[in-house]
Tab-separated table of C-alpha atoms in Angstrom:
chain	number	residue	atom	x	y	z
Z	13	UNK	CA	53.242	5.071	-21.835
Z	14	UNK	CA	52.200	4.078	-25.599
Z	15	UNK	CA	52.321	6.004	-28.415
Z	16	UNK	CA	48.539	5.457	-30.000
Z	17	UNK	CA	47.246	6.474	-33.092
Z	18	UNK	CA	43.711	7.400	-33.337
Z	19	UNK	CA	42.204	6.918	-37.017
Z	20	UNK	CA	39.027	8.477	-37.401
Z	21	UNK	CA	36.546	7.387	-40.217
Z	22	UNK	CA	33.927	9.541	-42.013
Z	23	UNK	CA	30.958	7.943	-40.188
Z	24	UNK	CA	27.999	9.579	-37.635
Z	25	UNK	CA	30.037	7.343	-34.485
Z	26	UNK	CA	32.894	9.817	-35.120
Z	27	UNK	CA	31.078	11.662	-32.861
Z	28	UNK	CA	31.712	9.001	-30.423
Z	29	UNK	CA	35.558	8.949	-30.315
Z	30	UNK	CA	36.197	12.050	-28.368
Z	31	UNK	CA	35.460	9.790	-25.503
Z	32	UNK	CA	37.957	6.728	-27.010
Z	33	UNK	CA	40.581	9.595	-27.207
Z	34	UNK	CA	40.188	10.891	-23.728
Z	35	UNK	CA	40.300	7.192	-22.254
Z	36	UNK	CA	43.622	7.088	-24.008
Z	37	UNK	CA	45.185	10.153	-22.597
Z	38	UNK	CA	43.631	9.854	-19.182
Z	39	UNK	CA	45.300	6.848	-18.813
Z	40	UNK	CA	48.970	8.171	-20.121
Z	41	UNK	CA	49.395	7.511	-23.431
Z	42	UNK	CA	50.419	9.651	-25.942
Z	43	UNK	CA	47.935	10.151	-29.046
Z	44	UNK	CA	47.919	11.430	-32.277
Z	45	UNK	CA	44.595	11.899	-33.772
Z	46	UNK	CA	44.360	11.392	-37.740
Z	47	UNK	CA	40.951	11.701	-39.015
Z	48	UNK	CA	39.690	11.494	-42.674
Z	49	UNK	CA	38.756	14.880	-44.451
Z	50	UNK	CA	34.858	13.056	-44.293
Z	51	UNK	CA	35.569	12.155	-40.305
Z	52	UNK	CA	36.625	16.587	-39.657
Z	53	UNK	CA	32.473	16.960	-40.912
Z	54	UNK	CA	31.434	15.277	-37.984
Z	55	UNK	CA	33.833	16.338	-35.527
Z	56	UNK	CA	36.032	19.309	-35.978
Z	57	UNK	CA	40.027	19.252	-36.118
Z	58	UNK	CA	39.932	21.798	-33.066
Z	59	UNK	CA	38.336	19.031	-30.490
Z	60	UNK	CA	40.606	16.206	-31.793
Z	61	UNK	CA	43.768	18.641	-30.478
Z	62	UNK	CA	42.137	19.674	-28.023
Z	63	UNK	CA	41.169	16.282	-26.466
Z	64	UNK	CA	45.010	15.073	-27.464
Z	65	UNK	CA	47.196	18.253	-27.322
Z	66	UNK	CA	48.951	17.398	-30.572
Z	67	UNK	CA	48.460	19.185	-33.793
Z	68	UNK	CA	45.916	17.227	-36.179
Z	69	UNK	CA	46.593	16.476	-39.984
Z	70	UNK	CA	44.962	14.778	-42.777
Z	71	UNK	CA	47.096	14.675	-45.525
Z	72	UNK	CA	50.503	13.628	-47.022
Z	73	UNK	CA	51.148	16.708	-47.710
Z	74	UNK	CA	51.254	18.192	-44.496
Z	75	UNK	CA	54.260	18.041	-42.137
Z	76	UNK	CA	56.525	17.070	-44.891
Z	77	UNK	CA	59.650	18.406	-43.211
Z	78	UNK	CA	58.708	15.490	-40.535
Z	79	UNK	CA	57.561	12.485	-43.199
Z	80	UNK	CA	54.216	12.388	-41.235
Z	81	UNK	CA	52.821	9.860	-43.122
Z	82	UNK	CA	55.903	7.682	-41.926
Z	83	UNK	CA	57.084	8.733	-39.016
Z	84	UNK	CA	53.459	8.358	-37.071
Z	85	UNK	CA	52.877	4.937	-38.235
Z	86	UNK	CA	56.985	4.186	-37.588
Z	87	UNK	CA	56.639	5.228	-34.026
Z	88	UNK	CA	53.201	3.788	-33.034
Z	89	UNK	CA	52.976	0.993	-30.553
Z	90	UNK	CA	49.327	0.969	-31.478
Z	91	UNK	CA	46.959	2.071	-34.618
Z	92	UNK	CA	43.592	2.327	-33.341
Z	93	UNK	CA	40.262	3.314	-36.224
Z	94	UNK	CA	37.116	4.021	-35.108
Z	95	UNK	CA	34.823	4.181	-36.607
Z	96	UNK	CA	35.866	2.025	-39.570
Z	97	UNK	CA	33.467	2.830	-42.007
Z	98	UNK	CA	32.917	0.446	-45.329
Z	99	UNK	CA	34.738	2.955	-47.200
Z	100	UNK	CA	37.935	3.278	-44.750
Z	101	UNK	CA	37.853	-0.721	-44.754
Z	102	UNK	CA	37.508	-1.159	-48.331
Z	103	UNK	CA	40.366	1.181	-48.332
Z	104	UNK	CA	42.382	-0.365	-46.098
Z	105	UNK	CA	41.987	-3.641	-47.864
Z	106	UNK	CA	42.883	-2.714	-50.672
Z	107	UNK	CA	46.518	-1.571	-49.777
Z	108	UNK	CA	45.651	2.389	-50.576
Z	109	UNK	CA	47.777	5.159	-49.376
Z	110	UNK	CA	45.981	8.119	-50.102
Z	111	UNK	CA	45.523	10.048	-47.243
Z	112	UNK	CA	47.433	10.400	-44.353
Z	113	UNK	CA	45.739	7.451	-42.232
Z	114	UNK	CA	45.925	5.084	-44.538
Z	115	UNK	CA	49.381	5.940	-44.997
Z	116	UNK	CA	50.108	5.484	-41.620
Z	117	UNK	CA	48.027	2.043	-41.326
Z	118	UNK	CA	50.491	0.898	-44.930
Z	119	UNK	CA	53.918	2.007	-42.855
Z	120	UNK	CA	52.819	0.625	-39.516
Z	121	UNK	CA	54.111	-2.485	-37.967
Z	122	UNK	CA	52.804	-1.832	-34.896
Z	123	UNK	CA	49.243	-3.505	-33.815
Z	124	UNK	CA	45.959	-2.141	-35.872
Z	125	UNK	CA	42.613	-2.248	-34.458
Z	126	UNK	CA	39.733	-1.140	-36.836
Z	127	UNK	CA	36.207	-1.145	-35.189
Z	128	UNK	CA	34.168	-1.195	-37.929
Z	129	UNK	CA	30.630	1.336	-37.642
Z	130	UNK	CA	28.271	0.999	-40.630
Z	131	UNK	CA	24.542	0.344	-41.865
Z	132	UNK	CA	23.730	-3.364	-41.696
Z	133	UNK	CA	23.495	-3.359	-45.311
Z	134	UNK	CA	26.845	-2.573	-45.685
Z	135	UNK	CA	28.337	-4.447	-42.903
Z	136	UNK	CA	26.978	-7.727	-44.565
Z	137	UNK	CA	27.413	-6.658	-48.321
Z	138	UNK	CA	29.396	-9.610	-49.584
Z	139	UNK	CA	32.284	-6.558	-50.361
Z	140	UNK	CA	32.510	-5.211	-47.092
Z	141	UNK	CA	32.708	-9.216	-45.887
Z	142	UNK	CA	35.777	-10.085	-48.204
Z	143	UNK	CA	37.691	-7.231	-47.128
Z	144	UNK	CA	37.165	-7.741	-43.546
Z	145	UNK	CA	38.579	-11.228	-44.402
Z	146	UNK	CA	41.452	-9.764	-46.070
Z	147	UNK	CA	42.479	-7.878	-43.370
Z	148	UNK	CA	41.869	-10.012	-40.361
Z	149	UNK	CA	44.424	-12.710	-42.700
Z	150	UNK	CA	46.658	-10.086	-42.675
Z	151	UNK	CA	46.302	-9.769	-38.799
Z	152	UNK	CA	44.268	-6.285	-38.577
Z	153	UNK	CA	42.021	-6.960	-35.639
Z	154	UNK	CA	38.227	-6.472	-36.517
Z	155	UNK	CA	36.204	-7.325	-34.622
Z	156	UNK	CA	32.221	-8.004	-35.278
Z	157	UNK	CA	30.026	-4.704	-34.788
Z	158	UNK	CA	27.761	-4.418	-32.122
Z	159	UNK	CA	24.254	-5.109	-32.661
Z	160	UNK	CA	21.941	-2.029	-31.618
Z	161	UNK	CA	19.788	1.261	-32.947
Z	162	UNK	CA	21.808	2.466	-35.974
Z	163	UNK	CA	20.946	6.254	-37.811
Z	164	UNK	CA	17.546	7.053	-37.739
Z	165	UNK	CA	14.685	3.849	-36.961
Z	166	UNK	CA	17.376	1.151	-38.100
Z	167	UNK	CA	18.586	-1.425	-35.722
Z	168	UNK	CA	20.965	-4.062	-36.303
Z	169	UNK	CA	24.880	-5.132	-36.959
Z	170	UNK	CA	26.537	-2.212	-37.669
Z	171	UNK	CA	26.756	-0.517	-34.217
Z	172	UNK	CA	29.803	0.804	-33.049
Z	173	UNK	CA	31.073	-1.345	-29.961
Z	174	UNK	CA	30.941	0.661	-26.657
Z	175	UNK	CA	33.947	2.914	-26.514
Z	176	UNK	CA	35.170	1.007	-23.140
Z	177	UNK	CA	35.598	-1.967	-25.071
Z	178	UNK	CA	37.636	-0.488	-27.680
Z	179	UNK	CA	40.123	0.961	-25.279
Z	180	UNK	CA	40.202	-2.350	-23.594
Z	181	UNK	CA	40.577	-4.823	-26.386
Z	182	UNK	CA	42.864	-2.120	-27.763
Z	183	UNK	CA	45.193	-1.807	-25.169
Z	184	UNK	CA	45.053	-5.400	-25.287
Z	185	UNK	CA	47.072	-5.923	-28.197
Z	186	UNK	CA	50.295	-4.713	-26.484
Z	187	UNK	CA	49.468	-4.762	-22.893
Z	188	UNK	CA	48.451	-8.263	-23.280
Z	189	UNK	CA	50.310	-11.025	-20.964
Z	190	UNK	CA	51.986	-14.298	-22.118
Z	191	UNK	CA	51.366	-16.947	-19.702
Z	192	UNK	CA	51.110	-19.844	-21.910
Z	193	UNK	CA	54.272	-18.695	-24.343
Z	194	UNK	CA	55.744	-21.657	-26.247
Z	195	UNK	CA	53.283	-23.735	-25.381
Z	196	UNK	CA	51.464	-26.290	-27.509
Z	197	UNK	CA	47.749	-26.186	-27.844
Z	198	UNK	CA	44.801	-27.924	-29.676
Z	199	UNK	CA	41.478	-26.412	-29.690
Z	200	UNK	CA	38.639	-28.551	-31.257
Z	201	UNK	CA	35.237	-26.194	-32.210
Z	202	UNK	CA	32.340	-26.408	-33.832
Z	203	UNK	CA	29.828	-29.584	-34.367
Z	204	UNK	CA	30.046	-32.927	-36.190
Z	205	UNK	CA	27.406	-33.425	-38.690
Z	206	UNK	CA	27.257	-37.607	-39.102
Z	207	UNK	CA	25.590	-37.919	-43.043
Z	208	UNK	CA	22.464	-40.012	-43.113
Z	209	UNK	CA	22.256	-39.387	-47.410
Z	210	UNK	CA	23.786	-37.443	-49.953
Z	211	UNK	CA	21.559	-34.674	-48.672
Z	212	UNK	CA	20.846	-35.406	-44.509
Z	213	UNK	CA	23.059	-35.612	-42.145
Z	214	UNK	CA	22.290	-36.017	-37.863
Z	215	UNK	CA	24.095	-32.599	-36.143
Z	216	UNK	CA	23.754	-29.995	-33.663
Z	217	UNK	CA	23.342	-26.179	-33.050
Z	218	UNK	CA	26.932	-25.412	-32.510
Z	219	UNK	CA	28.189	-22.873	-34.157
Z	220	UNK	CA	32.125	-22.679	-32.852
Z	221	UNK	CA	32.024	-19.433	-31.541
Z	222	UNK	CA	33.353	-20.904	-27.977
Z	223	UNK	CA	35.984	-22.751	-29.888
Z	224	UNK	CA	37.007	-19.731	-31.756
Z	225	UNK	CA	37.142	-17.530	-29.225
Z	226	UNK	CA	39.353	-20.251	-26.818
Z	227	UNK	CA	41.832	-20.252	-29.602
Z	228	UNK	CA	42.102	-16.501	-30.091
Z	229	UNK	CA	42.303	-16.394	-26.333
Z	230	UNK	CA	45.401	-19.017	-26.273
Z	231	UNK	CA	47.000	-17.452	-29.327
Z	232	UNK	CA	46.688	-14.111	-27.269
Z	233	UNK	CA	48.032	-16.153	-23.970
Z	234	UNK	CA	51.093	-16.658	-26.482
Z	235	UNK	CA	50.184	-20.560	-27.376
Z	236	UNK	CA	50.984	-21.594	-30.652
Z	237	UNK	CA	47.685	-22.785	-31.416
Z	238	UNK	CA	46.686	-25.224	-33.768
Z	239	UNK	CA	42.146	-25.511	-34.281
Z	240	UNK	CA	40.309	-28.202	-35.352
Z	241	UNK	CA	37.222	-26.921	-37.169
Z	242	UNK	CA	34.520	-28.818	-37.515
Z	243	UNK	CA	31.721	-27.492	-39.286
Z	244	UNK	CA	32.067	-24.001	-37.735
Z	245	UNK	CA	29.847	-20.810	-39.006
Z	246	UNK	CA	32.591	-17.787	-37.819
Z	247	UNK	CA	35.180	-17.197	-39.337
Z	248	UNK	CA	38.527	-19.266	-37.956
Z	249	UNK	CA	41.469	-16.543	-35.962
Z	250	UNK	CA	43.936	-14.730	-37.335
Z	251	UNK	CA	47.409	-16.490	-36.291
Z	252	UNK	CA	46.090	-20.203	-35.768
Z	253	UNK	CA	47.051	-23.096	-37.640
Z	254	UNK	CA	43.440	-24.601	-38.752
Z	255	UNK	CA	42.334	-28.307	-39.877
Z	256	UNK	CA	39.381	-28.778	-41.392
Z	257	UNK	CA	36.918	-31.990	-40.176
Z	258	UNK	CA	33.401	-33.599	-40.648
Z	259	UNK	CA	32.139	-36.189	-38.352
Z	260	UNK	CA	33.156	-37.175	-35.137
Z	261	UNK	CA	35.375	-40.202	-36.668
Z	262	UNK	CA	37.463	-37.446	-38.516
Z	263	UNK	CA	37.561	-34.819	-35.390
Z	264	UNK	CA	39.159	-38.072	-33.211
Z	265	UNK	CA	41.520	-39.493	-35.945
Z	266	UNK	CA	42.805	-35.721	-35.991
Z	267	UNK	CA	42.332	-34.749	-32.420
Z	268	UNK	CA	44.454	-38.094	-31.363
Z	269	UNK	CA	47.041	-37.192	-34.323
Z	270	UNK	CA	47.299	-33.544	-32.941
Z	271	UNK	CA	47.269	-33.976	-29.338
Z	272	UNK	CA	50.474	-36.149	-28.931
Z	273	UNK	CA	52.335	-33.146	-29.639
Z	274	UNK	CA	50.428	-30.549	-27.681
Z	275	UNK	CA	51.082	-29.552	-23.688
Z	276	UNK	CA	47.101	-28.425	-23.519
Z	277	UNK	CA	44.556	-29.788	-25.437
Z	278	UNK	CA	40.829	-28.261	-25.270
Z	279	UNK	CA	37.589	-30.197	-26.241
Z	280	UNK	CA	35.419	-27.843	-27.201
Z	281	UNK	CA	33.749	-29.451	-29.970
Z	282	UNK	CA	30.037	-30.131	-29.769
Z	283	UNK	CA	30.360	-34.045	-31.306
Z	284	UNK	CA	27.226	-36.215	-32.164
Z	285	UNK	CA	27.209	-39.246	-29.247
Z	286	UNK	CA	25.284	-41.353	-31.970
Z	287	UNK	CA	25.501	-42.117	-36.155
Z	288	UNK	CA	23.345	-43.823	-38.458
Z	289	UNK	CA	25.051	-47.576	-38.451
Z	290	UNK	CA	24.207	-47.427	-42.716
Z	291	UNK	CA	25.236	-45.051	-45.211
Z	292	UNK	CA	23.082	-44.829	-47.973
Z	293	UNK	CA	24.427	-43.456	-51.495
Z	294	UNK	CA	21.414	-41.775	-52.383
Z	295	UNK	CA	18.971	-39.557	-51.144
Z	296	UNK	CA	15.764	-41.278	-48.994
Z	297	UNK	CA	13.012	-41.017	-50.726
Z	298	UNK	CA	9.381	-40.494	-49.343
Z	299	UNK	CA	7.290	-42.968	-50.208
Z	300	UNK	CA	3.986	-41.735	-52.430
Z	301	UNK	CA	1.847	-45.099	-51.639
Z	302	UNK	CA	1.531	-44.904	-47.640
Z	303	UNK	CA	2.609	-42.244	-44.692
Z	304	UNK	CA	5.753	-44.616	-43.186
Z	305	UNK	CA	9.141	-43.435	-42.289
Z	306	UNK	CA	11.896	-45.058	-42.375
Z	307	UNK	CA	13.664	-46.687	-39.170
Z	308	UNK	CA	17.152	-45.055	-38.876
Z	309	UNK	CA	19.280	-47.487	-36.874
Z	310	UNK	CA	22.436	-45.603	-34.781
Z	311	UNK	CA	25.354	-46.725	-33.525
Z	312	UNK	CA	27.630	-44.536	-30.896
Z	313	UNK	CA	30.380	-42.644	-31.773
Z	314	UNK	CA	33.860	-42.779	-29.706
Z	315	UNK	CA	34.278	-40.769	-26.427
Z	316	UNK	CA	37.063	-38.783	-27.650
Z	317	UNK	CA	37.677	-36.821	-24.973
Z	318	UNK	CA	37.960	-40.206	-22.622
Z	319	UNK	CA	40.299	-41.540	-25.299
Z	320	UNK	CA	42.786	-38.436	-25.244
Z	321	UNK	CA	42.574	-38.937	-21.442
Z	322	UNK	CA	43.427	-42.482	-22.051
Z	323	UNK	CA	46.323	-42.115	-24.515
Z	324	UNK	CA	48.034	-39.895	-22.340
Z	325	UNK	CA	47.538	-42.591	-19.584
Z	326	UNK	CA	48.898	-45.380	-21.848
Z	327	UNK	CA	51.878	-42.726	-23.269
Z	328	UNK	CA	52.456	-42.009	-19.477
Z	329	UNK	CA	52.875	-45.533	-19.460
Z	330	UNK	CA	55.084	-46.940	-21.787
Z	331	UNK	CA	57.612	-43.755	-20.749
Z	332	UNK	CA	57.668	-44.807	-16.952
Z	333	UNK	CA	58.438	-48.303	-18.258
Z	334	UNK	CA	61.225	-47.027	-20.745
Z	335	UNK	CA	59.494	-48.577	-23.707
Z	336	UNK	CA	58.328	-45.021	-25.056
Z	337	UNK	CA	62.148	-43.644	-25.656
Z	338	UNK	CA	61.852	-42.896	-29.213
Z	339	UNK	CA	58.327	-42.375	-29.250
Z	340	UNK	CA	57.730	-38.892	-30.779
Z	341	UNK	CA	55.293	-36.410	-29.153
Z	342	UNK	CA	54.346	-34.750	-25.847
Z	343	UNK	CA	52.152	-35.513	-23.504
Z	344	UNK	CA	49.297	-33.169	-23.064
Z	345	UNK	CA	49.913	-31.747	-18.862
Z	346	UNK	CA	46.467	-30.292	-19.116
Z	347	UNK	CA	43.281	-31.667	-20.959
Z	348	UNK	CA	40.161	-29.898	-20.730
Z	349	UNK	CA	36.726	-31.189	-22.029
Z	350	UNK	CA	33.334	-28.802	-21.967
Z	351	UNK	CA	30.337	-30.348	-21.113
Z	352	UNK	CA	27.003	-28.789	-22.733
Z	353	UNK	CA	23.956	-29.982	-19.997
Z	354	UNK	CA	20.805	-29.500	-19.004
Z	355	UNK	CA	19.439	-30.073	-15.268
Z	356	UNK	CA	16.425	-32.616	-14.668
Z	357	UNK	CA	14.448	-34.061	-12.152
Z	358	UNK	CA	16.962	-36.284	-11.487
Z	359	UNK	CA	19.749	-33.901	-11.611
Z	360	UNK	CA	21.304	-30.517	-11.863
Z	361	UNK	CA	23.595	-28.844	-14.438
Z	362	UNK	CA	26.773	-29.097	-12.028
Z	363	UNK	CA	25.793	-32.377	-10.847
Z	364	UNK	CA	25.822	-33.860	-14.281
Z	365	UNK	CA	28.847	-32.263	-14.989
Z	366	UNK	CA	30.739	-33.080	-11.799
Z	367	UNK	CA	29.269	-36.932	-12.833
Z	368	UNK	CA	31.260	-36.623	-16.355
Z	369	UNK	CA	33.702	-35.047	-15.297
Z	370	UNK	CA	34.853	-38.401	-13.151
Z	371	UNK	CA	33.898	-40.234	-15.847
Z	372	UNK	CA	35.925	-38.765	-18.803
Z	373	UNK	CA	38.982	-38.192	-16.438
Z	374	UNK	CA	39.805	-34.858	-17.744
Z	375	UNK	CA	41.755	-32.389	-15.403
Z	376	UNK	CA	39.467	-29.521	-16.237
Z	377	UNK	CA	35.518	-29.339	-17.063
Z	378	UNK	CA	33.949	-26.695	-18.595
Z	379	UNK	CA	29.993	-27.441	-17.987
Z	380	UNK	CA	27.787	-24.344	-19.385
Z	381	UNK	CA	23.742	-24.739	-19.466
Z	382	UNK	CA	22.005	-25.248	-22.580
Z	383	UNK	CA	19.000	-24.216	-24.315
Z	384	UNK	CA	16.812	-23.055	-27.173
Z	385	UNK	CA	17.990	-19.769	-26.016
Z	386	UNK	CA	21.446	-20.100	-24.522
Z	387	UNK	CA	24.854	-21.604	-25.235
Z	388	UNK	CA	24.365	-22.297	-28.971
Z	389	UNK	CA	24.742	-19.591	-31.460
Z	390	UNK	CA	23.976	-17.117	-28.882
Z	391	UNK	CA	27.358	-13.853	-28.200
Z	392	UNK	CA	27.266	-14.696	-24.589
Z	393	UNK	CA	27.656	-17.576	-22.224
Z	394	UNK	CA	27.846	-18.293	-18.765
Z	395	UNK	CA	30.500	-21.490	-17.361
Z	396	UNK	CA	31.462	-23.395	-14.481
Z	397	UNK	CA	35.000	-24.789	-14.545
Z	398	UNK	CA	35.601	-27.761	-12.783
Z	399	UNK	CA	38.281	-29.106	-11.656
Z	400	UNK	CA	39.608	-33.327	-11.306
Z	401	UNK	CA	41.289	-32.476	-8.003
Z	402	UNK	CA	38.429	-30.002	-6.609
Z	403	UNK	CA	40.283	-26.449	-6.933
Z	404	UNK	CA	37.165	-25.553	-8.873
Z	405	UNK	CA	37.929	-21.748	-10.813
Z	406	UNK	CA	34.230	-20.828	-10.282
Z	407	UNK	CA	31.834	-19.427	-12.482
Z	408	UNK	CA	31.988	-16.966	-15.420
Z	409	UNK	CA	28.912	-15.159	-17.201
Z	410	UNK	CA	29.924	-13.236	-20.303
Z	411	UNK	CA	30.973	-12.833	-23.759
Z	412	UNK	CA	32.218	-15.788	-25.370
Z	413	UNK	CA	35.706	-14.308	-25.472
Z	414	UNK	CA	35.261	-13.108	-22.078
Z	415	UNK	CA	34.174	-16.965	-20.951
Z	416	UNK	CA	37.312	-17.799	-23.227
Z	417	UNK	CA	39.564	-15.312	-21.045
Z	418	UNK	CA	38.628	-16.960	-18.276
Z	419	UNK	CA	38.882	-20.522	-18.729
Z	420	UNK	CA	42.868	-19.664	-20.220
Z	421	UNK	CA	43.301	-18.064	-16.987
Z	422	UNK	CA	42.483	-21.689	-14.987
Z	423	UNK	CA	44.480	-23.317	-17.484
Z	424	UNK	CA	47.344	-21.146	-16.963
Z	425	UNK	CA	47.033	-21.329	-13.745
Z	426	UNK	CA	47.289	-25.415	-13.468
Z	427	UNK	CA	50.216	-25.149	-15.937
Z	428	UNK	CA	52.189	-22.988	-13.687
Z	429	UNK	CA	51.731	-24.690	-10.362
């Protein structure tokens, strides 16, 4: 059983949160309910004790034989806020103590998860966006909103996630297992963008979110986890050591660098298969006196994955031989590449992916379809992860952290055998 703290902002999803409480108690836990004086004009103080059979309090100044405004956040395995309004995250942010939950959230050292509940407006004021930062650096866990119908006709980011996935990602946070503790890992997301001009560059639609979410999921797993970011639009994880890249030359100098000290290294970087063989220092100019275009020549990039696969094989090498003994650096047991396809006439999605998947020499393949609509930039996804030596872990449809979840599970799985 876990002590839980239920924060309650002043927003219309307080109304909500009854439910979040009783998933809490129903399964066990013990829960003390602190809501703002703005939260108790949604939802009175009589249903929070109710719902959690312990007395319900707002202020500092209430229970001061018992330092309440200590002693709850002191004894909490878990801080949960819903909804987080802008206010309660601004708030938060901004290191205030002024009522009794953010009091409790200041004293806590126990996990805080803050699911935020606004108008879109607010949600994507530049304000709201800088303290969200703020607090996921500090390693409060808030997540995006869900996208739905808001107050009145609106409809949009703001919503408040489904109360199911609260309690699950809550409980998350300490019921969450370790498989992968002490391990090494290297996560590559995002897409390379190869620059044509000052101005152009050739790229692609990925936005990282895959990559992102595989690194939260192996930081969870209890990986130390370092990412390699290349051109990604989410923000990077709380708790992961990130490096910064470009084009695909930069993501395999640093990919090669990183992954000779990692035990699991994950390509999940979308990177450009060609370049523009010329560079040219300023911008391409149309020209006014007839309707040509100019003939960009390319040139392939490296196959970065293969080459990790490789440099393990020639590492693997030179140990068997004895020539490697003070050669620093693991190498990687499992390396995993992710294959974005698209099925022809001459081919399906798995078929092409079984095809690279030989070819690259990886031990696992994550193949997903692609298309104007799916894989790129889009909150869900849906896998197949392959295996070298044919223990294929199936398919997955989900959220991208749920597809993340997943494909950590088949790595752990390989790493313990």
């Amino acid at each position: 059983m876990a002590r839980i703290v239920v924060g309650v902002g002043g927003g219309i999803a307080a109304y909500k949160v009854p439910g979040l409480v009783r998933e809490f108690t129903e399964a066990g836990h013990h829960v003390d309910v602190i809501p703002t004086e703005s939260a108790l004009n949604f939802v009175g103080a009589a249903t929070w004790e109710a719902l959690s059979h312990n007395p319900v309090r707002t202020s500092v100044f209430e229970a001061v034989d018992s330092v309440n405004h200590v002693r709850l956040g002191q004894e909490a395995d878990l801080v949960v806020v819903a909804p987080a309004t802008a206010d309660l995250l601004a708030r938060v942010a901004a290191g205030r103590a002024d009522d009794l939950l953010t009091a409790t959230i200041l004293t806590t050292t126990a996990p805080v998860y803050m699911a935020p509940a606004m108008h879109t407006e607010m949600w994507q004021n530049p304000a709201t966006q800088a303290n969200v930062t703020t607090l996921r650096n500090r390693g409060i866990h808030v997540p995006d909103p869900a996208v739905g119908r808001l107050t009145g006709k609106d409809t949009g980011p703001g919503r408040l996630e489904e109360i199911t996935v609260i309690a699950r990602e809550a409980l998350a946070l300490i019921d969450r297992p370790t498989p992968l503790a002490g391990v090494r890992a290297v996560v590559s997301a995002g897409g390379t963008r190869e620059p044509l001009d000052p101005v152009r560059f050739l790229g692609n639609r990925s936005s990282g979110r895959q990559g992102v979410a595989l690194a939260e999921a192996l930081r969870d797993a209890g990986a130390e986890v370092e990412l390699v970011a290349a051109n990604i639009e989410v923000p990077a994880p709380d708790g992961v050591e990130v490096t910064a890249v470009t084009t695909a030359s930069d993501l395999e100098r640093v990919m090669r660098d990183a992954a000779a000290g990692a035990d699991v290294v994950v390509m999940a970087a979308a990177v450009a298969d060609f370049r523009p063989k010329e560079y040219v220092d300023s911008k391409i100019k149309k020209n006014p006196a007839d309707d040509s275009a100019p003939v960009i020549e390319l040139v392939r990039n490296p196959d970065i994955l293969k080459g990790l696969v490789e440099d393990r094989g020639a590492r693997a090498q030179r140990n068997n031989e004895g020539s490697a003994a003070n050669e620093p650096g693991l190498l990687p047991r499992i390396i995993v590449g992710f294959a974005a396809e698209t099925g022809d006439e001459n081919g399906s999605v798995l078929e092409y992916g079984r095809a690279k998947l030989e070819r690259k020499g990886a031990d696992l393949l994550v193949v997903n379809e692609v298309s104007e609509t799916r894989g790129f930039g889009t909150p869900d996804n849906t896998v197949a992860v392959l295996a070298a030596d044919g223990a294929d872990a199936g398919e997955f449809s989900g959220s991208k952290r749920e597809v993340a979840d997943f494909v950590v599970d088949a790595i752990a799985a390989r790493f313990h055998r």
